[in-house]
Short mmCIF file of C-alpha atoms (C1' of nucleotides) in Angstrom, two decimals:
data_model
loop_
_atom_site.label_atom_id
_atom_site.label_comp_id
_atom_site.label_asym_id
_atom_site.label_seq_id
_atom_site.Cartn_x
_atom_site.Cartn_y
_atom_site.Cartn_z
CA MET H 24 8.34 20.40 68.83
CA GLU H 25 6.26 22.74 70.65
CA TYR H 26 3.26 21.41 72.34
CA GLY H 27 0.18 22.87 70.88
CA SER H 28 1.79 23.99 67.69
CA ASN H 29 -0.57 24.43 64.83
CA TRP H 30 0.94 21.57 62.98
CA ASP H 31 0.44 19.18 65.84
CA TYR H 32 -2.91 20.47 66.62
CA TYR H 33 -4.27 20.06 63.14
CA THR H 34 -2.57 16.78 62.66
CA LEU H 35 -4.03 15.53 65.84
CA ILE H 36 -7.47 16.68 64.93
CA ASN H 37 -7.09 15.25 61.51
CA GLU H 38 -5.93 11.90 62.73
CA LEU H 39 -8.65 11.57 65.26
CA THR H 40 -11.24 12.64 62.76
CA LYS H 41 -10.01 10.21 60.19
CA GLY H 42 -9.93 7.45 62.68
CA MET H 43 -13.47 8.12 63.62
CA GLU H 44 -14.64 8.26 60.04
CA GLN H 45 -12.85 5.10 59.16
CA ALA H 46 -14.28 3.38 62.16
CA LYS H 47 -17.72 4.42 60.97
CA GLN H 48 -16.99 3.01 57.55
CA LEU H 49 -15.87 -0.19 59.09
CA ARG H 50 -19.00 -0.36 61.14
CA VAL H 51 -21.06 0.06 58.02
CA GLN H 52 -19.13 -2.62 56.28
CA LEU H 53 -19.40 -4.99 59.13
CA SER H 54 -23.12 -4.50 59.22
CA SER H 55 -23.69 -4.61 55.49
CA GLY H 56 -21.09 -7.06 54.37
CA GLY H 57 -20.15 -4.86 51.48
CA ALA H 58 -16.63 -3.64 51.18
CA SER H 59 -15.57 -0.78 49.04
CA GLU H 60 -12.31 -0.91 50.85
CA PRO H 61 -10.74 -3.95 52.41
CA ARG H 62 -11.59 -4.19 56.02
CA ASP H 63 -8.10 -4.88 57.12
CA LEU H 64 -6.96 -1.80 55.30
CA LEU H 65 -9.59 0.22 57.02
CA LEU H 66 -8.56 -1.21 60.29
CA GLN H 67 -5.00 -0.33 59.69
CA LYS H 68 -5.87 3.17 58.72
CA ILE H 69 -7.93 3.55 61.83
CA LEU H 70 -5.19 2.19 63.95
CA SER H 71 -2.57 4.33 62.36
CA SER H 72 -4.66 7.42 62.75
CA TYR H 73 -5.22 6.87 66.39
CA GLU H 74 -1.70 5.86 66.93
CA LYS H 75 -0.32 8.93 65.30
CA ALA H 76 -2.58 11.03 67.41
CA LEU H 77 -1.38 9.28 70.50
CA LEU H 78 2.18 9.64 69.45
CA ILE H 79 1.72 13.30 68.96
CA LEU H 80 0.34 13.56 72.41
CA LYS H 81 3.11 11.49 73.85
CA TRP H 82 5.76 13.28 71.97
CA ASN H 83 4.50 16.61 73.03
CA GLY H 84 4.26 15.46 76.56
CA GLY H 85 7.87 14.46 76.39
CA SER H 86 8.94 17.70 74.87
CA VAL H 87 7.57 19.49 77.82
CA GLU H 88 9.98 17.54 79.88
CA GLN H 89 12.70 18.14 77.42
CA SER H 90 12.68 21.78 77.88
CA SER H 91 13.47 21.35 81.49
CA GLN H 92 16.08 18.74 81.04
CA PRO H 93 19.61 19.87 81.18
CA THR H 94 21.05 16.59 80.11
CA PRO H 95 20.55 13.54 78.01
CA PRO H 96 17.11 12.78 79.15
CA VAL H 97 15.76 14.79 76.35
CA SER H 98 16.78 12.09 74.08
CA GLY H 99 14.45 9.65 75.58
CA ALA H 100 11.06 10.97 74.99
CA PRO H 101 10.33 10.55 71.35
CA GLU H 102 11.36 7.00 71.18
CA SER H 103 8.47 5.79 73.10
CA SER H 104 5.78 4.59 70.94
CA VAL H 105 2.37 3.22 71.32
CA SER H 106 1.33 -0.10 70.15
CA VAL H 107 -2.13 -0.39 68.92
CA GLU H 108 -1.67 -4.05 68.54
CA GLY H 109 -1.39 -4.43 72.20
CA SER H 110 0.59 -7.60 72.15
CA PRO H 111 2.37 -8.29 75.38
CA GLN H 112 5.68 -7.98 73.68
CA GLN H 113 4.87 -4.64 72.25
CA ASN H 114 3.35 -3.39 75.40
CA GLU H 115 6.47 -4.37 77.16
CA ASP H 116 8.43 -2.37 74.71
CA VAL H 117 6.22 0.58 75.22
CA ASN H 118 6.39 0.30 78.92
CA ARG H 119 10.07 -0.20 78.84
CA ASN H 120 10.67 2.76 76.67
CA PHE H 121 8.43 4.91 78.71
CA LYS H 122 10.22 3.73 81.76
CA ASP H 123 13.48 4.49 80.04
CA TYR H 124 12.36 7.97 79.55
CA GLN H 125 11.40 8.30 83.12
CA ASP H 126 14.69 6.88 84.19
CA LEU H 127 16.51 9.24 81.97
CA ARG H 128 14.90 12.12 83.64
CA ASP H 129 16.28 10.97 86.90
CA VAL H 130 19.63 9.47 86.20
CA SER H 131 21.22 10.74 83.09
CA LYS H 132 24.41 8.82 83.44
CA LYS H 133 22.92 5.44 83.89
CA ARG H 134 23.66 3.07 81.16
CA LYS H 135 21.08 1.17 79.30
CA THR H 136 18.48 3.70 80.07
CA GLN H 137 18.57 5.48 76.80
CA PRO H 138 16.07 4.50 74.21
CA THR H 139 17.61 2.56 71.45
CA TRP H 140 16.69 1.38 68.04
CA THR H 141 18.62 -0.54 65.52
CA GLU H 142 18.97 -0.25 61.83
CA GLN H 143 20.79 -2.43 59.46
CA VAL H 144 22.38 -1.00 56.43
CA ILE H 145 23.35 -3.17 53.58
CA VAL H 146 26.17 -1.87 51.59
CA SER H 147 25.96 -2.59 47.94
CA PRO H 148 29.33 -3.61 46.60
CA GLU H 149 28.31 -2.52 43.17
CA ASN H 150 28.07 0.95 44.45
CA GLY H 151 31.60 0.95 45.50
CA LEU H 152 30.55 1.69 49.00
CA GLU H 153 32.33 -0.05 51.73
CA GLY H 154 30.27 1.16 54.55
CA PRO H 155 26.97 2.66 55.48
CA ALA H 156 26.22 6.20 54.60
CA ASP H 157 26.08 9.08 56.94
CA ASP H 158 22.77 9.82 58.50
CA GLY H 159 22.72 13.54 58.48
CA TYR H 160 24.22 14.06 61.85
CA THR H 161 27.80 14.63 62.61
CA TRP H 162 29.25 11.92 64.72
CA ARG H 163 32.48 11.70 66.51
CA LYS H 164 34.00 8.35 67.12
CA TYR H 165 34.94 7.92 70.71
CA GLY H 166 35.68 4.29 70.99
CA GLN H 167 36.05 0.94 69.41
CA LYS H 168 35.88 -2.37 71.07
CA ASP H 169 36.13 -5.98 70.22
CA ILE H 170 32.95 -7.68 71.13
CA LEU H 171 32.90 -11.16 72.45
CA GLY H 172 31.81 -13.54 69.75
CA ALA H 173 31.83 -10.94 67.07
CA LYS H 174 34.23 -11.01 64.21
CA TYR H 175 34.34 -7.30 63.83
CA PRO H 176 34.88 -4.66 66.44
CA ARG H 177 32.12 -2.33 67.42
CA SER H 178 32.60 1.34 66.92
CA TYR H 179 31.11 3.92 69.19
CA TYR H 180 30.03 7.32 68.04
CA ARG H 181 28.55 10.25 69.78
CA CYS H 182 27.13 13.43 68.46
CA THR H 183 29.75 16.00 67.67
CA TYR H 184 27.60 18.55 69.40
CA ARG H 185 27.36 16.67 72.64
CA HIS H 186 28.80 19.50 74.60
CA MET H 187 27.95 22.43 72.43
CA ARG H 188 24.29 21.55 72.21
CA ASN H 189 23.95 19.06 74.92
CA CYS H 190 23.08 16.45 72.40
CA TRP H 191 23.64 13.04 73.89
CA ALA H 192 22.76 10.88 70.99
CA THR H 193 25.13 8.04 70.39
CA LYS H 194 25.33 5.21 68.01
CA GLN H 195 27.14 1.96 67.70
CA VAL H 196 28.19 0.49 64.44
CA GLN H 197 28.75 -3.20 64.25
CA ARG H 198 29.53 -5.04 61.10
CA SER H 199 27.54 -8.19 60.78
CA ASP H 200 29.36 -11.42 61.26
CA ASP H 201 27.20 -13.24 58.84
CA ASP H 202 27.25 -10.70 56.13
CA PRO H 203 30.08 -8.19 56.19
CA SER H 204 28.13 -6.02 53.84
CA VAL H 205 25.58 -5.47 56.55
CA PHE H 206 26.13 -2.96 59.28
CA ASP H 207 24.07 -3.00 62.40
CA ILE H 208 23.71 0.52 63.62
CA THR H 209 22.29 1.00 67.04
CA TYR H 210 21.20 4.47 67.89
CA LYS H 211 20.84 5.51 71.46
CA GLY H 212 19.11 8.64 72.40
CA THR H 213 17.75 11.20 70.07
CA HIS H 214 19.45 14.18 68.64
CA VAL H 215 18.47 17.43 70.15
CA CYS H 216 20.79 19.23 67.86
CA ASN H 217 18.98 20.06 64.71
CA PRO H 218 21.34 19.36 61.83
CA ALA H 219 19.58 21.98 59.83
CA THR H 220 20.83 24.50 62.27
CA ASN H 221 24.35 23.26 62.18
CA SER H 222 25.05 25.79 59.58
CA SER H 223 28.46 26.40 60.94
CA ILE H 224 29.42 23.16 59.41
CA PRO H 225 29.52 23.27 55.67
CA PRO H 226 27.94 20.15 54.37
CA PRO H 227 30.43 17.97 52.66
CA GLN H 228 29.65 17.00 49.15
CA PRO H 229 30.82 13.50 48.77
CA SER H 230 30.33 12.09 45.37
CA SER H 231 30.17 8.44 46.09
CA GLU H 232 27.58 8.77 48.74
CA LYS H 233 24.93 9.61 46.27
CA GLN H 234 24.37 6.05 45.66
CA GLU H 235 21.93 3.47 46.53
CA SER H 236 21.99 1.88 49.86
CA LYS H 237 19.68 -0.55 51.42
CA LEU H 238 18.22 -0.21 54.80
CA ILE H 239 16.99 -2.65 57.26
CA TYR H 240 15.05 -1.43 60.16
CA ASN H 241 14.77 -3.10 63.43
CA HIS H 242 11.60 -2.15 65.08
CA ASN H 243 12.30 -3.79 68.34
CA ASN H 244 12.66 -0.38 69.61
CA HIS H 245 11.75 2.93 68.31
CA GLN H 246 13.24 5.13 65.79
CA PRO H 247 14.28 8.67 65.71
CA GLN H 248 12.13 11.46 64.57
CA GLN H 249 12.27 13.87 61.74
CA GLN H 250 11.07 11.81 58.92
CA ASN H 251 8.51 13.68 57.04
CA GLN H 252 10.58 14.22 54.03
CA MET H 253 11.38 10.63 53.82
CA LEU H 254 7.75 9.83 54.01
CA THR H 255 7.25 11.71 50.86
CA ASN H 256 9.95 9.83 49.14
CA PHE H 257 9.00 6.56 50.60
CA ARG H 258 5.72 6.81 48.91
CA ALA H 259 7.42 6.48 45.62
CA ASN H 260 10.41 4.43 46.45
CA LEU H 261 9.83 2.14 49.29
CA ARG H 262 9.56 -1.51 49.04
CA VAL H 263 9.73 -3.79 51.94
CA TYR H 264 10.77 -7.34 51.95
CA THR H 265 9.43 -9.06 54.95
CA GLY H 266 10.47 -12.49 54.04
CA ASP H 267 12.99 -12.53 56.75
CA SER H 268 11.03 -13.35 59.76
CA GLU H 269 12.89 -11.80 62.57
CA ASN H 270 12.64 -8.33 63.72
CA LYS H 271 14.66 -6.74 61.08
CA GLU H 272 12.95 -5.66 57.99
CA ILE H 273 14.74 -5.02 54.83
CA VAL H 274 13.65 -1.82 53.32
CA SER H 275 14.99 -2.16 49.90
CA PRO H 276 15.75 -0.99 47.41
CA PHE H 277 16.15 2.36 48.90
CA SER H 278 17.39 4.22 45.99
CA PHE H 279 17.68 7.86 46.62
CA PRO H 280 14.99 9.62 44.81
CA SER H 281 16.03 12.69 43.01
CA THR H 282 14.35 14.75 45.64
CA LEU H 283 16.62 13.31 48.21
CA VAL H 284 19.77 13.38 46.26
CA ASP H 285 20.43 16.94 46.83
CA ASP H 286 22.39 19.02 49.17
CA ASN H 287 19.84 18.72 51.86
CA ILE H 288 20.40 15.09 52.27
CA LEU H 289 23.60 14.01 50.80
CA GLY H 290 25.32 17.21 51.34
CA THR H 291 25.29 16.65 55.01
CA TYR H 292 27.10 13.41 55.21
CA SER H 293 29.55 13.96 57.86
CA PRO H 294 33.18 13.29 57.38
CA SER H 295 33.19 11.40 60.59
CA PHE H 296 30.98 8.83 59.17
CA VAL H 297 32.98 8.34 56.09
CA SER H 298 35.88 7.59 58.23
CA PRO H 299 36.97 4.13 59.11
CA ALA H 300 34.41 2.64 61.34
CA THR H 301 36.02 -0.52 62.27
CA SER H 302 39.42 -1.92 62.10
CA GLY H 303 39.68 -3.88 59.00
CA SER H 304 37.01 -1.97 57.30
CA SER H 305 37.53 1.11 55.37
CA ASN H 306 35.01 3.79 54.91
CA TYR H 307 31.44 3.06 55.46
CA PHE H 308 28.32 4.80 54.76
CA SER H 309 25.10 4.71 56.61
CA ILE H 310 21.72 6.09 55.98
CA SER H 311 19.30 6.27 58.72
CA PRO H 312 15.71 6.81 57.90
CA CYS H 313 15.29 9.54 60.34
CA HIS H 314 18.32 11.37 59.50
CA MET H 315 17.63 11.50 55.90
CA VAL H 316 14.40 13.00 56.68
CA ASN H 317 15.80 15.11 59.25
CA LEU H 318 17.79 16.81 56.66
CA GLY H 319 15.21 17.06 54.06
CA MET H 320 12.44 18.20 56.20
CA ALA H 321 14.33 20.52 58.34
CA GLN H 322 13.68 23.30 55.99
CA ASN H 323 10.03 22.72 55.80
CA LEU H 324 9.04 21.49 59.15
CA HIS H 325 10.73 23.41 61.79
CA GLY H 326 10.65 21.58 64.98
CA SER H 327 8.49 18.80 63.75
CA GLU H 328 10.69 15.86 64.23
CA SER H 329 8.80 12.83 65.01
CA ASP H 330 6.43 11.86 62.37
CA LEU H 331 7.87 9.31 60.14
CA THR H 332 9.53 7.62 62.98
CA GLU H 333 6.31 7.49 64.73
CA ILE H 334 4.49 6.43 61.70
CA ILE H 335 6.90 3.66 61.13
CA SER H 336 6.73 2.72 64.70
CA ALA H 337 3.05 3.12 64.84
CA THR H 338 2.23 1.28 61.73
CA ALA H 339 4.76 -1.29 62.56
CA SER H 340 2.88 -2.14 65.61
CA ALA H 341 -0.41 -2.47 63.89
CA THR H 342 0.30 -6.09 63.19
CA ASN H 343 2.98 -8.50 63.99
CA SER H 344 4.80 -7.37 60.95
CA PRO H 345 6.78 -4.33 61.86
CA MET H 346 5.78 -2.62 58.70
CA ALA H 347 2.34 -3.93 58.54
CA GLY H 348 0.81 -0.59 59.04
CA TRP H 349 1.87 0.27 55.57
CA ASP H 350 -0.32 -2.45 54.33
CA PHE H 351 2.47 -4.73 53.44
CA SER H 352 1.89 -8.26 52.68
CA THR H 353 4.53 -10.80 53.42
CA ASP H 354 6.04 -10.30 50.06
CA SER H 355 7.40 -7.32 48.41
CA VAL H 356 4.69 -4.77 48.17
CA GLU H 357 4.37 -1.20 47.36
CA LEU H 358 3.61 1.32 49.98
CA ASP H 359 -0.05 1.54 50.44
CA PRO H 360 -1.15 4.66 48.69
CA ASN H 361 -4.10 4.86 50.97
CA PHE H 362 -2.02 5.07 54.01
CA PRO H 363 -2.76 8.47 55.42
CA PHE H 364 0.59 9.99 54.82
CA ASP H 365 -1.04 12.74 52.96
CA THR H 366 -2.49 13.98 56.12
CA PRO H 367 -2.26 17.71 55.69
CA GLY H 368 0.16 18.10 58.49
CA PHE H 369 2.57 15.53 57.31
CA PHE H 370 3.71 17.32 54.27
CA ALA H 371 2.76 20.79 55.14
"C1'" DT B 27 47.44 23.92 65.10
"C1'" DG B 28 42.98 22.34 65.95
"C1'" DG B 29 39.87 18.77 65.32
"C1'" DA B 30 39.19 13.84 64.64
"C1'" DT B 31 40.62 9.16 65.48
"C1'" DT B 32 42.88 5.48 67.99
"C1'" DT B 33 43.44 2.75 71.84
"C1'" DG B 34 44.36 1.31 76.51
"C1'" DA B 35 42.30 1.94 80.92
"C1'" DC B 36 38.54 2.53 83.71
"C1'" DC B 37 33.58 2.27 85.03
"C1'" DC B 38 29.56 -0.19 85.81
"C1'" DA B 39 25.54 -3.19 84.98
"C1'" DA B 40 24.36 -7.89 84.74
"C1'" DT C 9 33.64 -11.44 87.68
"C1'" DT C 10 32.96 -10.33 83.08
"C1'" DG C 11 32.07 -7.83 79.10
"C1'" DG C 12 30.07 -3.72 77.12
"C1'" DG C 13 30.38 1.23 77.20
"C1'" DT C 14 32.96 5.43 78.00
"C1'" DC C 15 36.90 8.30 79.00
"C1'" DA C 16 40.95 10.56 77.88
"C1'" DA C 17 45.77 10.77 76.49
"C1'" DA C 18 48.32 9.91 72.45
"C1'" DT C 19 48.42 10.15 67.76
"C1'" DC C 20 47.06 11.39 63.18
"C1'" DC C 21 45.81 14.47 59.59
"C1'" DA C 22 44.33 18.37 56.87
#
DNA sequence: TGGATTTGACCCAA
DNA sequence: TTGGGTCAAATCCA
């Protein structure tokens, strides 16, 4: 993303403006007692607006560094997020991630310095899927290891374009001990290879992948970028079950909307990810929120990679519930239609 | 034959 | 010292 691009600029302006207007509304409400719109909703909208603006600024600041980074460090920047909640825990995360990014700029080969985020993918047996779907990137498995205390081995993947495009994104796939149908996918680093530009690789057209999968996001850390398209689809398809208290949120059902079930998304499932991930498991199939978007939006939003991730991250931090920014209650709720996803820039 | 996967060895942070 | 993460040679496969 280029700093100062029109998209960013207008989005930034828009977010700040909206935040201000919403704050004014809230002020009026607080003074009058009347409420045409729930106060908490207003608050969330305000917070999300400001947070998105901040994220844009942060992201752009990072991209400046990216351009000068010859190695992995580039992957660090976008993961940092800003917590409007300001809880110590979240601030620690922010600080840590920011520190990670700084570290990455200095020591690219250090371990545990890359930003990470975790997703869980539930594989629906009824779909005939035995593993998580591909996420739009092409991964190459480079290792597998038995993990102490884990029933299933952990598989290690790195971006196929690590050397060609200096893309140092990696991911780890670990089948859950408790529920073998759940895959924990830990992403490290962010792709700097734009899958949309990987035109040299004809997108595979798997048939079985075009099926429903369920996603669980772990917002302990931050997620990848490139999620605008998914935003669009989320509006119509997302439900979130927050009954499970921990950090992982089940985003389910995540049925592929027709707009996603096309070549842009499913056509890019990489063979590598439909390959055996773990010993004892056959094919698996993962869908990462960002990657889906990444594919879908790549055609429309060149270079704009961070939004849904940031929105998720941003809104997630608005309350203790990771997805609270979407105005979720503790039960299954629909995505708040008032959430400012329709900010002009988001779907431009 | 070239690319992807497997797997044992090595590296390194905790 | 240990265990997680990565490397790289061997192997597999289309």
